[in-house]
PDB file of C-alpha atoms in Angstrom:
ATOM      1  CA  UNK W   1     128.544 100.061 106.935  1.00  0.00           C
ATOM      2  CA  UNK W   2     128.410 103.569 104.904  1.00  0.00           C
ATOM      3  CA  UNK W   3     125.272 105.819 104.019  1.00  0.00           C
ATOM      4  CA  UNK W   4     123.960 105.638 100.352  1.00  0.00           C
ATOM      5  CA  UNK W   5     121.768 107.132  98.040  1.00  0.00           C
ATOM      6  CA  UNK W   6     121.190 103.392  96.628  1.00  0.00           C
ATOM      7  CA  UNK W   7     118.126 101.525  98.274  1.00  0.00           C
ATOM      8  CA  UNK W   8     119.996  98.411  98.344  1.00  0.00           C
ATOM      9  CA  UNK W   9     121.889 100.015 101.010  1.00  0.00           C
ATOM     10  CA  UNK W  10     118.531 100.723 102.839  1.00  0.00           C
ATOM     11  CA  UNK W  11     117.743  97.225 102.379  1.00  0.00           C
ATOM     12  CA  UNK W  12     121.514  95.986 104.336  1.00  0.00           C
ATOM     13  CA  UNK W  13     121.322  97.703 106.731  1.00  0.00           C
ATOM     14  CA  UNK W  14     116.966  96.446 107.750  1.00  0.00           C
ATOM     15  CA  UNK W  15     118.643  93.089 107.227  1.00  0.00           C
ATOM     16  CA  UNK W  16     121.125  93.879 109.854  1.00  0.00           C
ATOM     17  CA  UNK W  17     118.995  95.192 112.175  1.00  0.00           C
ATOM     18  CA  UNK W  18     116.784  92.259 111.652  1.00  0.00           C
ATOM     19  CA  UNK W  19     119.426  89.845 111.720  1.00  0.00           C
ATOM     20  CA  UNK W  20     118.197  86.753 114.526  1.00  0.00           C
ATOM     21  CA  UNK W  21     122.512  87.044 115.540  1.00  0.00           C
ATOM     22  CA  UNK W  22     123.648  90.119 115.384  1.00  0.00           C
ATOM     23  CA  UNK W  23     120.798  92.188 114.875  1.00  0.00           C
ATOM     24  CA  UNK W  24     118.823  95.305 117.700  1.00  0.00           C
ATOM     25  CA  UNK W  25     117.079  93.031 120.099  1.00  0.00           C
ATOM     26  CA  UNK W  26     114.566  96.064 119.735  1.00  0.00           C
ATOM     27  CA  UNK W  27     114.415  95.126 115.538  1.00  0.00           C
ATOM     28  CA  UNK W  28     114.253  91.864 116.339  1.00  0.00           C
ATOM     29  CA  UNK W  29     110.847  91.289 118.453  1.00  0.00           C
ATOM     30  CA  UNK W  30     109.094  93.901 116.160  1.00  0.00           C
ATOM     31  CA  UNK W  31     106.258  92.478 113.955  1.00  0.00           C
ATOM     32  CA  UNK W  32     103.772  94.126 112.114  1.00  0.00           C
ATOM     33  CA  UNK W  33     100.941  95.055 114.770  1.00  0.00           C
ATOM     34  CA  UNK W  34     103.609  96.429 116.287  1.00  0.00           C
ATOM     35  CA  UNK W  35     105.009  98.368 113.626  1.00  0.00           C
ATOM     36  CA  UNK W  36     101.500  99.502 111.910  1.00  0.00           C
ATOM     37  CA  UNK W  37     101.613 102.212 114.048  1.00  0.00           C
ATOM     38  CA  UNK W  38     104.503 104.079 113.664  1.00  0.00           C
ATOM     39  CA  UNK W  39     104.192 103.935 109.716  1.00  0.00           C
ATOM     40  CA  UNK W  40     100.599 105.794 110.183  1.00  0.00           C
ATOM     41  CA  UNK W  41     102.354 108.307 112.908  1.00  0.00           C
ATOM     42  CA  UNK W  42     105.842 108.869 109.742  1.00  0.00           C
ATOM     43  CA  UNK W  43     102.778 109.263 106.609  1.00  0.00           C
ATOM     44  CA  UNK W  44     101.575 112.081 109.453  1.00  0.00           C
ATOM     45  CA  UNK W  45     105.053 113.464 109.742  1.00  0.00           C
ATOM     46  CA  UNK W  46     105.140 114.033 106.046  1.00  0.00           C
ATOM     47  CA  UNK W  47     101.976 115.722 105.931  1.00  0.00           C
ATOM     48  CA  UNK W  48     103.224 117.799 108.807  1.00  0.00           C
ATOM     49  CA  UNK W  49     106.262 118.600 107.252  1.00  0.00           C
ATOM     50  CA  UNK W  50     104.317 119.272 103.889  1.00  0.00           C
ATOM     51  CA  UNK W  51     101.655 122.000 105.733  1.00  0.00           C
ATOM     52  CA  UNK W  52     104.798 123.393 107.547  1.00  0.00           C
ATOM     53  CA  UNK W  53     106.684 124.004 103.921  1.00  0.00           C
ATOM     54  CA  UNK W  54     110.082 122.520 105.909  1.00  0.00           C
ATOM     55  CA  UNK W  55     111.271 120.734 102.329  1.00  0.00           C
ATOM     56  CA  UNK W  56     114.373 119.401 104.698  1.00  0.00           C
ATOM     57  CA  UNK W  57     111.966 117.813 107.495  1.00  0.00           C
ATOM     58  CA  UNK W  58     110.616 116.507 104.315  1.00  0.00           C
ATOM     59  CA  UNK W  59     113.127 114.768 102.750  1.00  0.00           C
ATOM     60  CA  UNK W  60     113.452 113.247 106.491  1.00  0.00           C
ATOM     61  CA  UNK W  61     110.421 112.242 106.859  1.00  0.00           C
ATOM     62  CA  UNK W  62     109.679 110.566 103.663  1.00  0.00           C
ATOM     63  CA  UNK W  63     113.016 108.746 104.661  1.00  0.00           C
ATOM     64  CA  UNK W  64     111.311 107.677 107.761  1.00  0.00           C
ATOM     65  CA  UNK W  65     108.563 106.812 105.742  1.00  0.00           C
ATOM     66  CA  UNK W  66     110.302 104.814 102.717  1.00  0.00           C
ATOM     67  CA  UNK W  67     112.339 102.737 106.018  1.00  0.00           C
ATOM     68  CA  UNK W  68     108.731 101.324 106.863  1.00  0.00           C
ATOM     69  CA  UNK W  69     107.901 100.381 103.962  1.00  0.00           C
ATOM     70  CA  UNK W  70     111.561  98.201 103.922  1.00  0.00           C
ATOM     71  CA  UNK W  71     111.029  97.352 107.562  1.00  0.00           C
ATOM     72  CA  UNK W  72     107.706  95.912 106.341  1.00  0.00           C
ATOM     73  CA  UNK W  73     109.006  93.634 103.023  1.00  0.00           C
ATOM     74  CA  UNK W  74     111.420  92.773 105.303  1.00  0.00           C
ATOM     75  CA  UNK W  75     109.190  91.016 107.881  1.00  0.00           C
ATOM     76  CA  UNK W  76     107.335  89.831 105.079  1.00  0.00           C
ATOM     77  CA  UNK W  77     110.690  88.119 103.055  1.00  0.00           C
ATOM     78  CA  UNK W  78     111.322  86.191 106.418  1.00  0.00           C
ATOM     79  CA  UNK W  79     107.609  84.610 106.830  1.00  0.00           C
ATOM     80  CA  UNK W  80     108.206  84.095 103.111  1.00  0.00           C
ATOM     81  CA  UNK W  81     105.438  86.229 101.874  1.00  0.00           C
ATOM     82  CA  UNK W  82     106.911  88.762  99.227  1.00  0.00           C
ATOM     83  CA  UNK W  83     110.420  90.791  99.290  1.00  0.00           C
ATOM     84  CA  UNK W  84     110.901  94.448  98.669  1.00  0.00           C
ATOM     85  CA  UNK W  85     111.473  93.862  94.971  1.00  0.00           C
ATOM     86  CA  UNK W  86     108.199  92.364  94.883  1.00  0.00           C
ATOM     87  CA  UNK W  87     106.682  95.225  96.007  1.00  0.00           C
ATOM     88  CA  UNK W  88     108.574  97.675  93.761  1.00  0.00           C
ATOM     89  CA  UNK W  89     107.347  95.325  90.855  1.00  0.00           C
ATOM     90  CA  UNK W  90     104.329  95.094  91.975  1.00  0.00           C
ATOM     91  CA  UNK W  91     103.807  99.499  91.863  1.00  0.00           C
ATOM     92  CA  UNK W  92     105.550  99.476  88.585  1.00  0.00           C
ATOM     93  CA  UNK W  93     103.354  97.265  87.318  1.00  0.00           C
ATOM     94  CA  UNK W  94     100.344  99.089  88.312  1.00  0.00           C
ATOM     95  CA  UNK W  95     101.458 102.087  87.315  1.00  0.00           C
ATOM     96  CA  UNK W  96     101.650 100.568  83.808  1.00  0.00           C
ATOM     97  CA  UNK W  97      99.349  98.833  83.541  1.00  0.00           C
ATOM     98  CA  UNK W  98      96.790 101.789  84.885  1.00  0.00           C
ATOM     99  CA  UNK W  99      98.626 104.064  81.758  1.00  0.00           C
ATOM    100  CA  UNK W 100      98.551 102.370  79.048  1.00  0.00           C
ATOM    101  CA  UNK W 101      98.039 106.358  77.246  1.00  0.00           C
ATOM    102  CA  UNK W 102     101.427 106.704  78.354  1.00  0.00           C
ATOM    103  CA  UNK W 103     103.847 103.691  78.487  1.00  0.00           C
ATOM    104  CA  UNK W 104     101.823 101.419  75.747  1.00  0.00           C
ATOM    105  CA  UNK W 105      99.307 102.804  72.651  1.00  0.00           C
ATOM    106  CA  UNK W 106      96.107 103.695  73.525  1.00  0.00           C
ATOM    107  CA  UNK W 107      92.463 105.752  72.567  1.00  0.00           C
ATOM    108  CA  UNK W 108      92.228 107.704  75.611  1.00  0.00           C
ATOM    109  CA  UNK W 109      93.687 110.748  75.007  1.00  0.00           C
ATOM    110  CA  UNK W 110      91.046 112.850  77.128  1.00  0.00           C
ATOM    111  CA  UNK W 111      90.729 113.682  80.860  1.00  0.00           C
ATOM    112  CA  UNK W 112      87.713 111.469  80.436  1.00  0.00           C
ATOM    113  CA  UNK W 113      88.627 108.677  78.177  1.00  0.00           C
ATOM    114  CA  UNK W 114      91.552 108.525  81.105  1.00  0.00           C
ATOM    115  CA  UNK W 115      88.991 108.710  83.476  1.00  0.00           C
ATOM    116  CA  UNK W 116      86.609 105.408  82.367  1.00  0.00           C
ATOM    117  CA  UNK W 117      89.839 103.929  81.069  1.00  0.00           C
ATOM    118  CA  UNK W 118      91.709 103.138  84.934  1.00  0.00           C
ATOM    119  CA  UNK W 119      87.897 102.787  86.135  1.00  0.00           C
ATOM    120  CA  UNK W 120      88.178  99.629  83.707  1.00  0.00           C
ATOM    121  CA  UNK W 121      91.746  98.581  84.322  1.00  0.00           C
ATOM    122  CA  UNK W 122      90.806  98.839  88.302  1.00  0.00           C
ATOM    123  CA  UNK W 123      87.675  96.389  87.812  1.00  0.00           C
ATOM    124  CA  UNK W 124      89.651  94.536  86.279  1.00  0.00           C
ATOM    125  CA  UNK W 125      92.130  94.172  88.872  1.00  0.00           C
ATOM    126  CA  UNK W 126      89.709  94.020  91.714  1.00  0.00           C
ATOM    127  CA  UNK W 127      88.571  90.590  89.660  1.00  0.00           C
ATOM    128  CA  UNK W 128      92.624  89.110  90.111  1.00  0.00           C
ATOM    129  CA  UNK W 129      92.321  90.360  93.638  1.00  0.00           C
ATOM    130  CA  UNK W 130      89.258  88.743  94.645  1.00  0.00           C
ATOM    131  CA  UNK W 131      90.564  85.710  92.776  1.00  0.00           C
ATOM    132  CA  UNK W 132      93.562  85.577  95.090  1.00  0.00           C
ATOM    133  CA  UNK W 133      92.207  85.835  97.980  1.00  0.00           C
ATOM    134  CA  UNK W 134      89.742  83.061  96.783  1.00  0.00           C
ATOM    135  CA  UNK W 135      93.253  80.686  96.755  1.00  0.00           C
ATOM    136  CA  UNK W 136      94.525  82.069 100.484  1.00  0.00           C
ATOM    137  CA  UNK W 137      90.671  80.920 101.837  1.00  0.00           C
ATOM    138  CA  UNK W 138      90.320  84.535 102.374  1.00  0.00           C
ATOM    139  CA  UNK W 139      86.425  85.098 102.678  1.00  0.00           C
ATOM    140  CA  UNK W 140      85.765  89.095 104.497  1.00  0.00           C
ATOM    141  CA  UNK W 141      86.582  91.524 101.758  1.00  0.00           C
ATOM    142  CA  UNK W 142      85.981  94.978 103.323  1.00  0.00           C
ATOM    143  CA  UNK W 143      86.993  95.838  99.547  1.00  0.00           C
ATOM    144  CA  UNK W 144      83.885  94.773  97.530  1.00  0.00           C
ATOM    145  CA  UNK W 145      80.633  96.497  96.735  1.00  0.00           C
ATOM    146  CA  UNK W 146      80.440 100.090  95.587  1.00  0.00           C
ATOM    147  CA  UNK W 147      82.279 101.397  98.862  1.00  0.00           C
ATOM    148  CA  UNK W 148      85.020  98.859  98.731  1.00  0.00           C
ATOM    149  CA  UNK W 149      86.920 101.292  96.873  1.00  0.00           C
ATOM    150  CA  UNK W 150      87.322 103.417 100.763  1.00  0.00           C
ATOM    151  CA  UNK W 151      89.845 102.442 102.471  1.00  0.00           C
ATOM    152  CA  UNK W 152      88.748 100.889 106.417  1.00  0.00           C
ATOM    153  CA  UNK W 153      92.722 101.904 107.011  1.00  0.00           C
ATOM    154  CA  UNK W 154      92.256 105.571 106.813  1.00  0.00           C
ATOM    155  CA  UNK W 155      92.084 108.595 109.102  1.00  0.00           C
ATOM    156  CA  UNK W 156      87.996 108.413 110.631  1.00  0.00           C
ATOM    157  CA  UNK W 157      87.267 111.782 109.603  1.00  0.00           C
ATOM    158  CA  UNK W 158      88.727 110.856 106.011  1.00  0.00           C
ATOM    159  CA  UNK W 159      86.777 107.697 105.415  1.00  0.00           C
ATOM    160  CA  UNK W 160      83.633 109.246 106.269  1.00  0.00           C
ATOM    161  CA  UNK W 161      84.407 112.481 104.268  1.00  0.00           C
ATOM    162  CA  UNK W 162      85.287 109.979 101.222  1.00  0.00           C
ATOM    163  CA  UNK W 163      81.981 107.470 101.747  1.00  0.00           C
ATOM    164  CA  UNK W 164      80.529 110.249 101.237  1.00  0.00           C
ATOM    165  CA  UNK W 165      82.026 111.677  98.064  1.00  0.00           C
ATOM    166  CA  UNK W 166      81.605 107.691  96.555  1.00  0.00           C
ATOM    167  CA  UNK W 167      77.822 107.535  98.010  1.00  0.00           C
ATOM    168  CA  UNK W 168      77.379 110.711  95.892  1.00  0.00           C
ATOM    169  CA  UNK W 169      78.831 109.665  92.626  1.00  0.00           C
ATOM    170  CA  UNK W 170      75.695 107.507  92.205  1.00  0.00           C
ATOM    171  CA  UNK W 171      73.022 109.996  93.396  1.00  0.00           C
ATOM    172  CA  UNK W 172      72.898 109.399  97.593  1.00  0.00           C
ATOM    173  CA  UNK W 173      74.103 113.134  98.810  1.00  0.00           C
ATOM    174  CA  UNK W 174      72.003 116.185  99.818  1.00  0.00           C
ATOM    175  CA  UNK W 175      71.518 118.361  97.655  1.00  0.00           C
ATOM    176  CA  UNK W 176      72.445 121.425  99.393  1.00  0.00           C
ATOM    177  CA  UNK W 177      74.392 122.116 102.782  1.00  0.00           C
ATOM    178  CA  UNK W 178      71.216 123.713 104.561  1.00  0.00           C
ATOM    179  CA  UNK W 179      69.423 120.397 105.068  1.00  0.00           C
ATOM    180  CA  UNK W 180      72.631 118.976 106.588  1.00  0.00           C
ATOM    181  CA  UNK W 181      72.456 121.582 109.077  1.00  0.00           C
ATOM    182  CA  UNK W 182      68.922 120.671 110.575  1.00  0.00           C
ATOM    183  CA  UNK W 183      70.511 117.073 110.030  1.00  0.00           C
ATOM    184  CA  UNK W 184      73.466 118.546 112.535  1.00  0.00           C
ATOM    185  CA  UNK W 185      71.036 119.772 114.759  1.00  0.00           C
ATOM    186  CA  UNK W 186      68.563 116.062 114.835  1.00  0.00           C
ATOM    187  CA  UNK W 187      71.817 114.439 115.681  1.00  0.00           C
ATOM    188  CA  UNK W 188      72.899 117.228 118.213  1.00  0.00           C
ATOM    189  CA  UNK W 189      69.608 116.632 119.977  1.00  0.00           C
ATOM    190  CA  UNK W 190      69.861 112.785 120.062  1.00  0.00           C
ATOM    191  CA  UNK W 191      72.907 113.176 121.524  1.00  0.00           C
ATOM    192  CA  UNK W 192      71.460 115.609 124.389  1.00  0.00           C
ATOM    193  CA  UNK W 193      69.017 112.212 124.921  1.00  0.00           C
ATOM    194  CA  UNK W 194      71.886 109.583 124.991  1.00  0.00           C
ATOM    195  CA  UNK W 195      73.754 111.408 127.975  1.00  0.00           C
ATOM    196  CA  UNK W 196      70.706 112.304 129.607  1.00  0.00           C
ATOM    197  CA  UNK W 197      70.185 108.286 129.467  1.00  0.00           C
ATOM    198  CA  UNK W 198      73.257 107.741 131.030  1.00  0.00           C
ATOM    199  CA  UNK W 199      74.188 104.584 127.794  1.00  0.00           C
ATOM    200  CA  UNK W 200      78.242 105.404 126.484  1.00  0.00           C
ATOM    201  CA  UNK W 201      77.163 103.397 123.840  1.00  0.00           C
ATOM    202  CA  UNK W 202      74.279 104.812 122.808  1.00  0.00           C
ATOM    203  CA  UNK W 203      76.769 108.568 123.612  1.00  0.00           C
ATOM    204  CA  UNK W 204      79.551 107.297 121.949  1.00  0.00           C
ATOM    205  CA  UNK W 205      77.162 105.958 118.352  1.00  0.00           C
ATOM    206  CA  UNK W 206      74.907 109.243 118.471  1.00  0.00           C
ATOM    207  CA  UNK W 207      78.453 111.439 118.679  1.00  0.00           C
ATOM    208  CA  UNK W 208      79.813 109.395 115.821  1.00  0.00           C
ATOM    209  CA  UNK W 209      76.598 110.275 113.860  1.00  0.00           C
ATOM    210  CA  UNK W 210      77.115 114.242 114.534  1.00  0.00           C
ATOM    211  CA  UNK W 211      81.081 114.060 113.310  1.00  0.00           C
ATOM    212  CA  UNK W 212      79.431 111.826 110.073  1.00  0.00           C
ATOM    213  CA  UNK W 213      77.074 114.839 109.779  1.00  0.00           C
ATOM    214  CA  UNK W 214      79.562 117.298 110.055  1.00  0.00           C
ATOM    215  CA  UNK W 215      82.047 115.951 107.716  1.00  0.00           C
ATOM    216  CA  UNK W 216      79.361 115.753 105.027  1.00  0.00           C
ATOM    217  CA  UNK W 217      78.349 119.874 105.990  1.00  0.00           C
ATOM    218  CA  UNK W 218      82.086 120.606 105.327  1.00  0.00           C
ATOM    219  CA  UNK W 219      82.368 118.252 102.291  1.00  0.00           C
ATOM    220  CA  UNK W 220      79.187 120.492 100.488  1.00  0.00           C
ATOM    221  CA  UNK W 221      81.190 123.981 101.399  1.00  0.00           C
ATOM    222  CA  UNK W 222      84.351 122.413  99.857  1.00  0.00           C
ATOM    223  CA  UNK W 223      86.158 122.914 103.513  1.00  0.00           C
ATOM    224  CA  UNK W 224      88.228 119.193 103.725  1.00  0.00           C
ATOM    225  CA  UNK W 225      87.108 118.461 107.535  1.00  0.00           C
ATOM    226  CA  UNK W 226      90.664 116.750 108.017  1.00  0.00           C
ATOM    227  CA  UNK W 227      92.102 120.011 107.039  1.00  0.00           C
ATOM    228  CA  UNK W 228      89.896 122.427 109.271  1.00  0.00           C
ATOM    229  CA  UNK W 229      90.315 120.194 112.254  1.00  0.00           C
ATOM    230  CA  UNK W 230      94.138 120.168 111.690  1.00  0.00           C
ATOM    231  CA  UNK W 231      93.953 123.729 111.356  1.00  0.00           C
ATOM    232  CA  UNK W 232      91.958 124.289 114.769  1.00  0.00           C
ATOM    233  CA  UNK W 233      94.267 122.173 116.014  1.00  0.00           C
ATOM    234  CA  UNK W 234      97.035 124.789 115.554  1.00  0.00           C
ATOM    235  CA  UNK W 235      94.946 127.660 116.424  1.00  0.00           C
ATOM    236  CA  UNK W 236      94.281 125.519 120.123  1.00  0.00           C
ATOM    237  CA  UNK W 237      98.494 125.132 120.386  1.00  0.00           C
ATOM    238  CA  UNK W 238      98.847 128.684 119.830  1.00  0.00           C
ATOM    239  CA  UNK W 239      96.176 129.611 122.097  1.00  0.00           C
ATOM    240  CA  UNK W 240      96.949 127.811 124.800  1.00  0.00           C
ATOM    241  CA  UNK W 241     100.529 128.300 124.642  1.00  0.00           C
ATOM    242  CA  UNK W 242      99.838 131.542 125.289  1.00  0.00           C
ATOM    243  CA  UNK W 243      98.017 131.037 128.373  1.00  0.00           C
ATOM    244  CA  UNK W 244     101.256 129.295 129.132  1.00  0.00           C
ATOM    245  CA  UNK W 245     103.558 131.966 128.794  1.00  0.00           C
ATOM    246  CA  UNK W 246     101.568 134.766 130.485  1.00  0.00           C
ATOM    247  CA  UNK W 247     100.677 132.446 133.269  1.00  0.00           C
ATOM    248  CA  UNK W 248     105.060 131.770 133.296  1.00  0.00           C
ATOM    249  CA  UNK W 249     105.713 135.815 133.059  1.00  0.00           C
ATOM    250  CA  UNK W 250     103.866 135.963 135.795  1.00  0.00           C
ATOM    251  CA  UNK W 251     104.901 133.436 137.859  1.00  0.00           C
ATOM    252  CA  UNK W 252     102.628 131.031 137.896  1.00  0.00           C
ATOM    253  CA  UNK W 253     101.716 127.809 136.339  1.00  0.00           C
ATOM    254  CA  UNK W 254      98.949 125.809 134.779  1.00  0.00           C
ATOM    255  CA  UNK W 255      98.454 123.333 137.662  1.00  0.00           C
ATOM    256  CA  UNK W 256      97.389 126.443 140.076  1.00  0.00           C
ATOM    257  CA  UNK W 257      96.276 128.944 137.845  1.00  0.00           C
ATOM    258  CA  UNK W 258      92.055 128.729 138.533  1.00  0.00           C
ATOM    259  CA  UNK W 259      89.720 128.323 134.819  1.00  0.00           C
ATOM    260  CA  UNK W 260      88.785 131.677 135.284  1.00  0.00           C
ATOM    261  CA  UNK W 261      91.710 133.101 134.783  1.00  0.00           C
ATOM    262  CA  UNK W 262      92.178 130.693 132.013  1.00  0.00           C
ATOM    263  CA  UNK W 263      89.655 131.255 129.811  1.00  0.00           C
ATOM    264  CA  UNK W 264      90.404 135.300 130.414  1.00  0.00           C
ATOM    265  CA  UNK W 265      93.974 134.685 128.815  1.00  0.00           C
ATOM    266  CA  UNK W 266      92.494 132.748 126.552  1.00  0.00           C
ATOM    267  CA  UNK W 267      90.215 135.712 125.277  1.00  0.00           C
ATOM    268  CA  UNK W 268      93.505 138.344 125.375  1.00  0.00           C
ATOM    269  CA  UNK W 269      94.732 135.211 123.033  1.00  0.00           C
ATOM    270  CA  UNK W 270      91.474 135.448 120.338  1.00  0.00           C
ATOM    271  CA  UNK W 271      91.483 139.464 120.653  1.00  0.00           C
ATOM    272  CA  UNK W 272      95.610 139.653 119.652  1.00  0.00           C
ATOM    273  CA  UNK W 273      94.765 136.827 116.596  1.00  0.00           C
ATOM    274  CA  UNK W 274      92.040 139.269 115.255  1.00  0.00           C
ATOM    275  CA  UNK W 275      93.815 142.254 115.663  1.00  0.00           C
ATOM    276  CA  UNK W 276      97.039 140.989 113.797  1.00  0.00           C
ATOM    277  CA  UNK W 277      93.955 139.557 110.618  1.00  0.00           C
ATOM    278  CA  UNK W 278      92.823 143.138 110.822  1.00  0.00           C
ATOM    279  CA  UNK W 279      96.237 144.915 110.857  1.00  0.00           C
TER     280      UNK W 279
END
């Protein structure tokens, strides 16, 4: 088996890995549920490579993500559901169907007209999907209703943002950022009460309400909450790494250092960052 730029080679490799007699034991025992976390992880790896502007990594990570698609398609084919070819056919059909102004005659020649046409096509797709689900006996549908277009599979912050954006389209929204700050303070107060009461379920519920409100303020000030938190995560990594390096230079370890000493180094790291920004 040799590498190739032809997608069929990747499909052949996956088939070989899943062969019940000669395949890889690890690949053979996998199923949709066990592979799902890897699929999500690879999507994040793609996002990370883009954020870092590393095109070599991006090429590699896109390959890893493509492998996940091939993996799921292979398992579905083994179950008699669909194949990789069906996946390709479905997405190409969808793109052609949703862009009649590109691939067929259409009067949609402005962005607004294209958007209206897109929404009409998606509504027709939803009806077709409902019919397919009905034939399979599937009754619960999280994709129904006005908020149905927001995927539950999104990361929680992204789902919250998109739910708010969707609701705002019909006027269910704050008119300005300031009232949301009041709402955040209200949610903090309710979280304090839950903490005092020691009700873990209520604490979790109030914490979720607080985070949801914080996402809302981010949306109103046009600061994507997912990216904002990722930026903070990067900053935390950098500052904590500074603590680690300083302690190492002093012959100390993280485990032996006091909280006060680590906080002192943390503040020094912040001061260095400010000096760099000012400079």
